[in-house]
Coordinates of C-alpha atoms and ligand atoms in Angstrom, one line a residue:
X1 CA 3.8 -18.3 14.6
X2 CA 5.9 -15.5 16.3
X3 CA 8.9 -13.9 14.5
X4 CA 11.2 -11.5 16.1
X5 CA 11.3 -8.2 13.9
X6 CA 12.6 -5.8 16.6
X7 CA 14.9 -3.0 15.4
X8 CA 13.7 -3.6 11.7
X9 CA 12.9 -1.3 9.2
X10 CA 10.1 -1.5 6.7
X11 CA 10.9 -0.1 3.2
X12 CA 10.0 -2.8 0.6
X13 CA 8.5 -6.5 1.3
X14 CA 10.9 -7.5 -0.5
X15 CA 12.9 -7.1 2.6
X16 CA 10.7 -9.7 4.6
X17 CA 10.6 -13.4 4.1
X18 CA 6.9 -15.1 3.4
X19 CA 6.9 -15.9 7.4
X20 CA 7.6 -12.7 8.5
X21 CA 4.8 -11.0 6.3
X22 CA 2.0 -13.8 7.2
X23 CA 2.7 -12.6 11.0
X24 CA 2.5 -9.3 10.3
X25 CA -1.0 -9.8 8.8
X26 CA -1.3 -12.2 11.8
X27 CA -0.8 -10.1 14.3
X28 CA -2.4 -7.2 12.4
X29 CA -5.7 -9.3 12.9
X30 CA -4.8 -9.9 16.3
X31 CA -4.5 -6.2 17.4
X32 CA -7.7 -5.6 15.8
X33 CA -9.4 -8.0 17.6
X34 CA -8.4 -6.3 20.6
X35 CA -9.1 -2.9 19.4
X36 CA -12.8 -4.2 19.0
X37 CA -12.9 -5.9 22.5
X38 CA -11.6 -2.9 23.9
X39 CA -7.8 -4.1 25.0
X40 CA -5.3 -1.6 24.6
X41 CA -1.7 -3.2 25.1
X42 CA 0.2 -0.5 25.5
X43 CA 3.0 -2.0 23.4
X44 CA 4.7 1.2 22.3
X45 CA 4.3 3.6 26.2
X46 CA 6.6 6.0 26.1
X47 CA 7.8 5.7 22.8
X48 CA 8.2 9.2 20.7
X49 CA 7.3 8.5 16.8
X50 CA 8.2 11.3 14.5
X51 CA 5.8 11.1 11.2
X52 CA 7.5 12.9 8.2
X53 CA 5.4 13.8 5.2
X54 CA 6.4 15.7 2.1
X55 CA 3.3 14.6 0.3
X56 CA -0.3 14.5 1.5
X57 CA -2.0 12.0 3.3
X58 CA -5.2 11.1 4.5
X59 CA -5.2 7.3 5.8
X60 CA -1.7 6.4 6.1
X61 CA -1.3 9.5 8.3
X62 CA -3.9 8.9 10.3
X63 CA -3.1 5.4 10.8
X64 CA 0.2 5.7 12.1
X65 CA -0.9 8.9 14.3
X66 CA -4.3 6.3 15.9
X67 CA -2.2 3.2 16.3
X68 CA 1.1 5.2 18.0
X69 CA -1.5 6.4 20.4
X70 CA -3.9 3.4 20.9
X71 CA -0.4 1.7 21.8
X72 CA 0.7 4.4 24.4
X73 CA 3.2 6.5 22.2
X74 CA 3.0 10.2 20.8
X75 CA 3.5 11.0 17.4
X76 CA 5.0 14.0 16.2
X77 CA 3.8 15.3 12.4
X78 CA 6.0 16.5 10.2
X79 CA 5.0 17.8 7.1
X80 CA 6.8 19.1 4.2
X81 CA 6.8 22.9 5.5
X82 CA 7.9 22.0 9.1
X83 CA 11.5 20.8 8.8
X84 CA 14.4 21.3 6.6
X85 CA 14.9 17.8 5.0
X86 CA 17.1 17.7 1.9
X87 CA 16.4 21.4 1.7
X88 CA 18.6 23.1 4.1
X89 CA 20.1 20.0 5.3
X90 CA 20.7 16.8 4.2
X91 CA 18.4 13.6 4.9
X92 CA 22.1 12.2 6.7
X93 CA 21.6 15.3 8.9
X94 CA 18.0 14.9 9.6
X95 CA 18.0 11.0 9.8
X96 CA 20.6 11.2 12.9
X97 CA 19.4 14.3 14.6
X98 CA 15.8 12.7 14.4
X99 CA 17.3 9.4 15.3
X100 CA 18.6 10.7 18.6
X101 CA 14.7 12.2 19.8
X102 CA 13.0 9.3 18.3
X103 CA 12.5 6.1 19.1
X104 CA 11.1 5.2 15.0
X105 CA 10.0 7.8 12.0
X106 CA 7.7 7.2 8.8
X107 CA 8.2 8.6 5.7
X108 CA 5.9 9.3 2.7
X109 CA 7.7 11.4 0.1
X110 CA 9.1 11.0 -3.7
X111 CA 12.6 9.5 -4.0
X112 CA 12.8 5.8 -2.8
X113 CA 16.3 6.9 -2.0
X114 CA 15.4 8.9 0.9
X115 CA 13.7 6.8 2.8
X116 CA 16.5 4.1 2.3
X117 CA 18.9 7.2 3.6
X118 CA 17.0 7.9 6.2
X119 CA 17.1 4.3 7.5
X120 CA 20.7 4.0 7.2
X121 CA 21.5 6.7 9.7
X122 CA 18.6 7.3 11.6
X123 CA 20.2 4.5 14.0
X124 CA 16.1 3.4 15.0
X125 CA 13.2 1.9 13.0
X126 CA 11.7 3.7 9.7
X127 CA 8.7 2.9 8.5
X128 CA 7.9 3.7 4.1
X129 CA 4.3 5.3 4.4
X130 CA 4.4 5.9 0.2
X131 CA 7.6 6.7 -2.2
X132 CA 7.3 6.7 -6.0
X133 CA 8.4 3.2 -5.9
X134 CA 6.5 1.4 -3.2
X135 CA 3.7 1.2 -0.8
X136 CA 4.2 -1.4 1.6
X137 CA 1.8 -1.1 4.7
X138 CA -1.1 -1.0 1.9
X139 CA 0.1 -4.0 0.4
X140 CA 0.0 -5.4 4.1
X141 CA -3.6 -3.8 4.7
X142 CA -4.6 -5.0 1.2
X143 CA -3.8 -8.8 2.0
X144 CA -5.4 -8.3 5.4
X145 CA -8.5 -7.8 3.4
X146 CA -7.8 -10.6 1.1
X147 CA -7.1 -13.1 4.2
X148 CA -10.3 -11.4 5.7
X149 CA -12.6 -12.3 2.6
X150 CA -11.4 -15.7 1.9
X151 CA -9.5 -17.2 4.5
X152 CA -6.0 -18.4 3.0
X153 CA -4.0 -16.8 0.3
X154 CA -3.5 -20.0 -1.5
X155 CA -5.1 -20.8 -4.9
X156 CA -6.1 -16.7 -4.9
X157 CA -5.6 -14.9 -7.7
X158 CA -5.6 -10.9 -7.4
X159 CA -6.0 -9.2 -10.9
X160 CA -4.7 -4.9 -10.7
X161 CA -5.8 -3.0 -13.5
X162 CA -4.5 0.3 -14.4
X163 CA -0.9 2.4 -14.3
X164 CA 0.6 -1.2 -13.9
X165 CA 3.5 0.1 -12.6
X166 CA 3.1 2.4 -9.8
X167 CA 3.8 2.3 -6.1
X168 CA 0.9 0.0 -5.3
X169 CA 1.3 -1.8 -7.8
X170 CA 4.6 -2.8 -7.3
X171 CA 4.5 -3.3 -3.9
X172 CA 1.0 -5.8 -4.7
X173 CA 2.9 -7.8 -7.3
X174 CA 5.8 -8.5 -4.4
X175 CA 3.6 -8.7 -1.5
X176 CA 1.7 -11.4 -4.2
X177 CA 4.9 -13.4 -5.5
X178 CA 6.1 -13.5 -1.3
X179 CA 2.5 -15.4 0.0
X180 CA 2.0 -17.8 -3.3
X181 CA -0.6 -15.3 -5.0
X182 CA -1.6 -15.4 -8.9
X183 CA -0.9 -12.0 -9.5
X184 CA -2.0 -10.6 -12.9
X185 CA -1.1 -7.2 -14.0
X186 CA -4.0 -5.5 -16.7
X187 CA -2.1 -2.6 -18.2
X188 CA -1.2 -1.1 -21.7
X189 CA 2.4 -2.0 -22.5
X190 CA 3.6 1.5 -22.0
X191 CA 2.8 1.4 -17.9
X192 CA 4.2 -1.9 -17.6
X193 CA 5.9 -2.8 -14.1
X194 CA 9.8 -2.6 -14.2
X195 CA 11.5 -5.7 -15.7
X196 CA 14.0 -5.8 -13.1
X197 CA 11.3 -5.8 -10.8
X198 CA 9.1 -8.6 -12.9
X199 CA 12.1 -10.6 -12.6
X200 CA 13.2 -10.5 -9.1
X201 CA 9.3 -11.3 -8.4
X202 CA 9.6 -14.4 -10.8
X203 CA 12.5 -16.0 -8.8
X204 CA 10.6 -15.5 -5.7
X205 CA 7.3 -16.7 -7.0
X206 CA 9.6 -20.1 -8.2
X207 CA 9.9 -20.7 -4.1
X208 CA 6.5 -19.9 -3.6
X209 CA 4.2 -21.1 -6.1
X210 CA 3.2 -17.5 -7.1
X211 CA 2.0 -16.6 -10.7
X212 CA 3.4 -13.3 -12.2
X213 CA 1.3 -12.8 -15.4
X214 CA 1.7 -9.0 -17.3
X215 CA -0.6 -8.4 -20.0
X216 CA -2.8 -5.4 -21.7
X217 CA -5.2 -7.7 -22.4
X218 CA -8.2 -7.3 -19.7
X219 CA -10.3 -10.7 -20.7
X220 CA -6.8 -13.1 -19.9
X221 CA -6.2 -10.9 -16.7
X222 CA -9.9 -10.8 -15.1
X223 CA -11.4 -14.3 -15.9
X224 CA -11.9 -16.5 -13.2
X225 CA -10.1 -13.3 -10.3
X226 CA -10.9 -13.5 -7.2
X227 CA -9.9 -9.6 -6.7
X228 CA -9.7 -6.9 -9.2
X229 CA -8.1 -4.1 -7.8
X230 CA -7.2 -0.7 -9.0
X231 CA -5.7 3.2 -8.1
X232 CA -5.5 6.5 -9.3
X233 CA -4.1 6.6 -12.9
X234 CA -2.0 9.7 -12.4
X235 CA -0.1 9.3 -9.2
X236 CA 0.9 12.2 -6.9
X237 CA 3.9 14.3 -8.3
X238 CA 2.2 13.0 -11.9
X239 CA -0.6 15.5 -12.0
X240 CA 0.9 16.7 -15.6
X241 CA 0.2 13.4 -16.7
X242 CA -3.4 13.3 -16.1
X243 CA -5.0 13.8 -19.8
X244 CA -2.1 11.3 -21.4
X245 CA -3.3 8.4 -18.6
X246 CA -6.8 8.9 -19.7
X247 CA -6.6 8.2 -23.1
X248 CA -3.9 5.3 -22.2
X249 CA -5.9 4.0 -19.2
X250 CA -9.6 4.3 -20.1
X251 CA -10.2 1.0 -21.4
X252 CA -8.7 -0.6 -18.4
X253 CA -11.4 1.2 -16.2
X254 CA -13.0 -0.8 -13.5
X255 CA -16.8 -1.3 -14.0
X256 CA -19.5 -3.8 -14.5
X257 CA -18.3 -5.2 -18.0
X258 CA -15.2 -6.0 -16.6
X259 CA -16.7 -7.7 -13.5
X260 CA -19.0 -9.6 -15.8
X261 CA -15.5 -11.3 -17.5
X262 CA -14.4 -12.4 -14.6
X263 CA -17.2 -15.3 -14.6
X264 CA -17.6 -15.4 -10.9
X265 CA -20.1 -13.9 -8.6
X266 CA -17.8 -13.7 -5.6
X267 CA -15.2 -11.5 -6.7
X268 CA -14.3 -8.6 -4.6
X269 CA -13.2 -4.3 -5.8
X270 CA -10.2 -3.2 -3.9
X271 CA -8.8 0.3 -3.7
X272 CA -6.0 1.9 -1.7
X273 CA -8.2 5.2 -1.9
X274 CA -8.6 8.0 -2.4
X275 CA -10.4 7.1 -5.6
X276 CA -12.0 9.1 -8.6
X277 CA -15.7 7.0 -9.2
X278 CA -17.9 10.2 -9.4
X279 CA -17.4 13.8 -10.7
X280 CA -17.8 14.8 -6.9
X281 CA -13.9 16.0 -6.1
X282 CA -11.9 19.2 -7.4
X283 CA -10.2 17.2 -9.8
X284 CA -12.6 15.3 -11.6
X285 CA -14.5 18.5 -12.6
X286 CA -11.8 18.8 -14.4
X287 CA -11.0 16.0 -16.1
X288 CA -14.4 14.8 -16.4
X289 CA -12.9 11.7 -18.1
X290 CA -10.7 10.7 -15.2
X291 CA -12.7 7.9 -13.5
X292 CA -11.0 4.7 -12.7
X293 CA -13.6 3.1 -11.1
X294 CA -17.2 3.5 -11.9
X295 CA -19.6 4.5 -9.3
X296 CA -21.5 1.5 -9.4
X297 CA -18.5 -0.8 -9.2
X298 CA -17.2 1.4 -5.7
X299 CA -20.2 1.3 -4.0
X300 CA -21.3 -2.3 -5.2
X301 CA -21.6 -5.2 -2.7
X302 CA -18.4 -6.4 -4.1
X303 CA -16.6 -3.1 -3.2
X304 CA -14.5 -4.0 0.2
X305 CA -12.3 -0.3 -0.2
X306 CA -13.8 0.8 3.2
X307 CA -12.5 -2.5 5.1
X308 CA -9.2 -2.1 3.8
X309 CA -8.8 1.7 4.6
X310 CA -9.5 0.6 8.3
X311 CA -7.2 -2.4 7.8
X312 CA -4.2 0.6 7.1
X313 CA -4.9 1.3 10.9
X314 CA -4.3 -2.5 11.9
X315 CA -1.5 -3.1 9.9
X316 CA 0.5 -0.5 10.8
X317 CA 0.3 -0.7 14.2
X318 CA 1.1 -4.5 13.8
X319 CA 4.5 -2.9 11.6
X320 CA 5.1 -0.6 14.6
X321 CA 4.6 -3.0 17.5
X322 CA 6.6 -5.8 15.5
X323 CA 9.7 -3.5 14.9
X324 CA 9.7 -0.9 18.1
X325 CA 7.2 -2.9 20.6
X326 CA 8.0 -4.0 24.1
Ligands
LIG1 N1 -4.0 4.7 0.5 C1 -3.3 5.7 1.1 O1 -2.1 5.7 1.2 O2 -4.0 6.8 1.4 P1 -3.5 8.2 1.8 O3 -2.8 8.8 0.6 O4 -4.7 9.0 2.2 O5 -2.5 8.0 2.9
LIG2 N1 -0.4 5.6 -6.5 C1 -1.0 6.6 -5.6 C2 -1.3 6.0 -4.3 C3 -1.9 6.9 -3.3 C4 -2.2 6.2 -2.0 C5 0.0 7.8 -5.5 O1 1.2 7.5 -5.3 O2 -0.5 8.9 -5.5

């Protein structure tokens, strides 16, 4: 299976069909395969790849800085400081003076609408590394995982719990409804997903065989899962938001009750990272309370969170060499 995806951009996965993302995560297994045997293909020499950041980033940076180099190209960071965008000039401005130097850019910032800006007039290939509304390489490097662990996608069921309707999780629940996943959403009724959203992910699931099931009620969305996944429950640009998520999200925290409901012994912990499941960082000697995973859930047999970080390097080369490769 072999689709042509030159000159695309990657926003939403709601812009790719069900074919096109199963050869992304394809070809994503593919590359690294040959990382691990040692073949570099060169797919993107000479290739210049500007990286824009206006929030921080540890993985999805690094990803797309490793797998632009492993494939022969030179990536150029640009962080929030560095360059003018919507500051001093608009994103139109940026997008088509960075579209004449480069040859594709990434983008992790806030609005959903820059991004989409930026790929209308950047005149090459732009990449969504994070905006408030969607994360699509994770969803890619999450599925990779998912494929990795059990083979196929059909008959899986993926259950998040948590701020139901974040980034991640609304690029999960269309990355789910795309390949035919049941997708369960654990969250209290205030943090559930966009309906708008729910709904578009209902008509697709109708072609697709994909369950879309929203509910605050933890036993109906763990029992029988094959993955419970979860994510910060204060976002980044949401930091005055912490102590209310607490109180909200606290009895949707990932730990060994919650695994227990499930009823199976083979179900796997996924996390995009970075996650709070110790009072070792900055901010959870703060907020003691802020923990949504515990520490013996994270580093548990089931946990897989260090797979899929690595798969973040995989799939996004596999985005890059897809949309700009030779
Ligand atoms: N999962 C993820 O996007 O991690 P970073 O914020 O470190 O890029
Ligand atoms: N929902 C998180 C994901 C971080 C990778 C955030 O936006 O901060």
């Amino acid at each position: 299976m072999a689709f042509n995806l030159k000159g695309r951009s990657l926003l939403t996965l709601l812009d790719y069909t069900q074919k096109e993302i199963q050869f992304l995560i394809q070809l994503s297994a593919q590359l690294k395969i040959d990382k691990y045997a040692g073949r570099s293909n060169r797919n993107l020499e000479g290739k210049n790849i500007a990286l824009l950041f206006e929030k921080p980033s540890t993985r999805t940076r690094c990803a797309f800085t490793v797998a632009a180099i492993d494939e022969g190209a030179h990536p150029e960071y640009l962080g929030a400081n560095d360059i003018q965008l919507g500051k001093k000039e608009t994103v139109k401005d940026t997008a088509r003076v960075l579209g004449r130097m480069f040859d594709g850019m990434q983008f992790r910032g806030s609005a959903h609408k820059t991004v989409e800006d930026l790929a209308k007039y950047a005149g090459v290939p732009v990449w969504n590394g994070l905006t408030d509304s969607y994360h699509p390489t994770q969803a890619l490097a999450d599925f990779l995982t998912v494929y990795e662990e059990f083979g196929r996608f059909d008959g899986i069921s993926v259950t998040y719990a948590g701020d139901g309707r974040n980034n991640v999780a609304n690029s999960l629940m269309i990355a789910s409804a795309k390949l035919g996943i049941d997708y369960r959403v654990v969250t209290p009724q205030k943090l559930n997903p966009d309906k708008k959203l729910v709904d578009l992910c209902l008509t697709i699931a109708k072609n697709t065989g994909a369950k879309i099931t929203i509910t605050d009620d933890v036993k109906t969305g763990v029992t029988n899962t094959d993955v419970i996944y979860t994510d910060v429950w204060a976002s980044m640009g949401e930091e005055n938001l912490i102590a209310e998520r607490i109180a909200l999200l606290k009895p949707y925290q990932v730990n060994k009750a919650m695994f227990d409901m499930t009823q199976k012994s083979n179900t796997i912990f996924l996390h995009c990272l970075p996650c709070f499941h110790n009072q070792d960082t900055i901010t959870s000697s703060q907020y003691p309370d802020i923990c949504e995973a515990t520490e013996e859930i994270f580093e548990s047999d089931a946990s897989r969170v260090f797979d899929q970080a690595e798969n973040r390097l995989h799939t996004i080369k596999a985005v890059m060499v897809a949309t700009l490769g030779k």
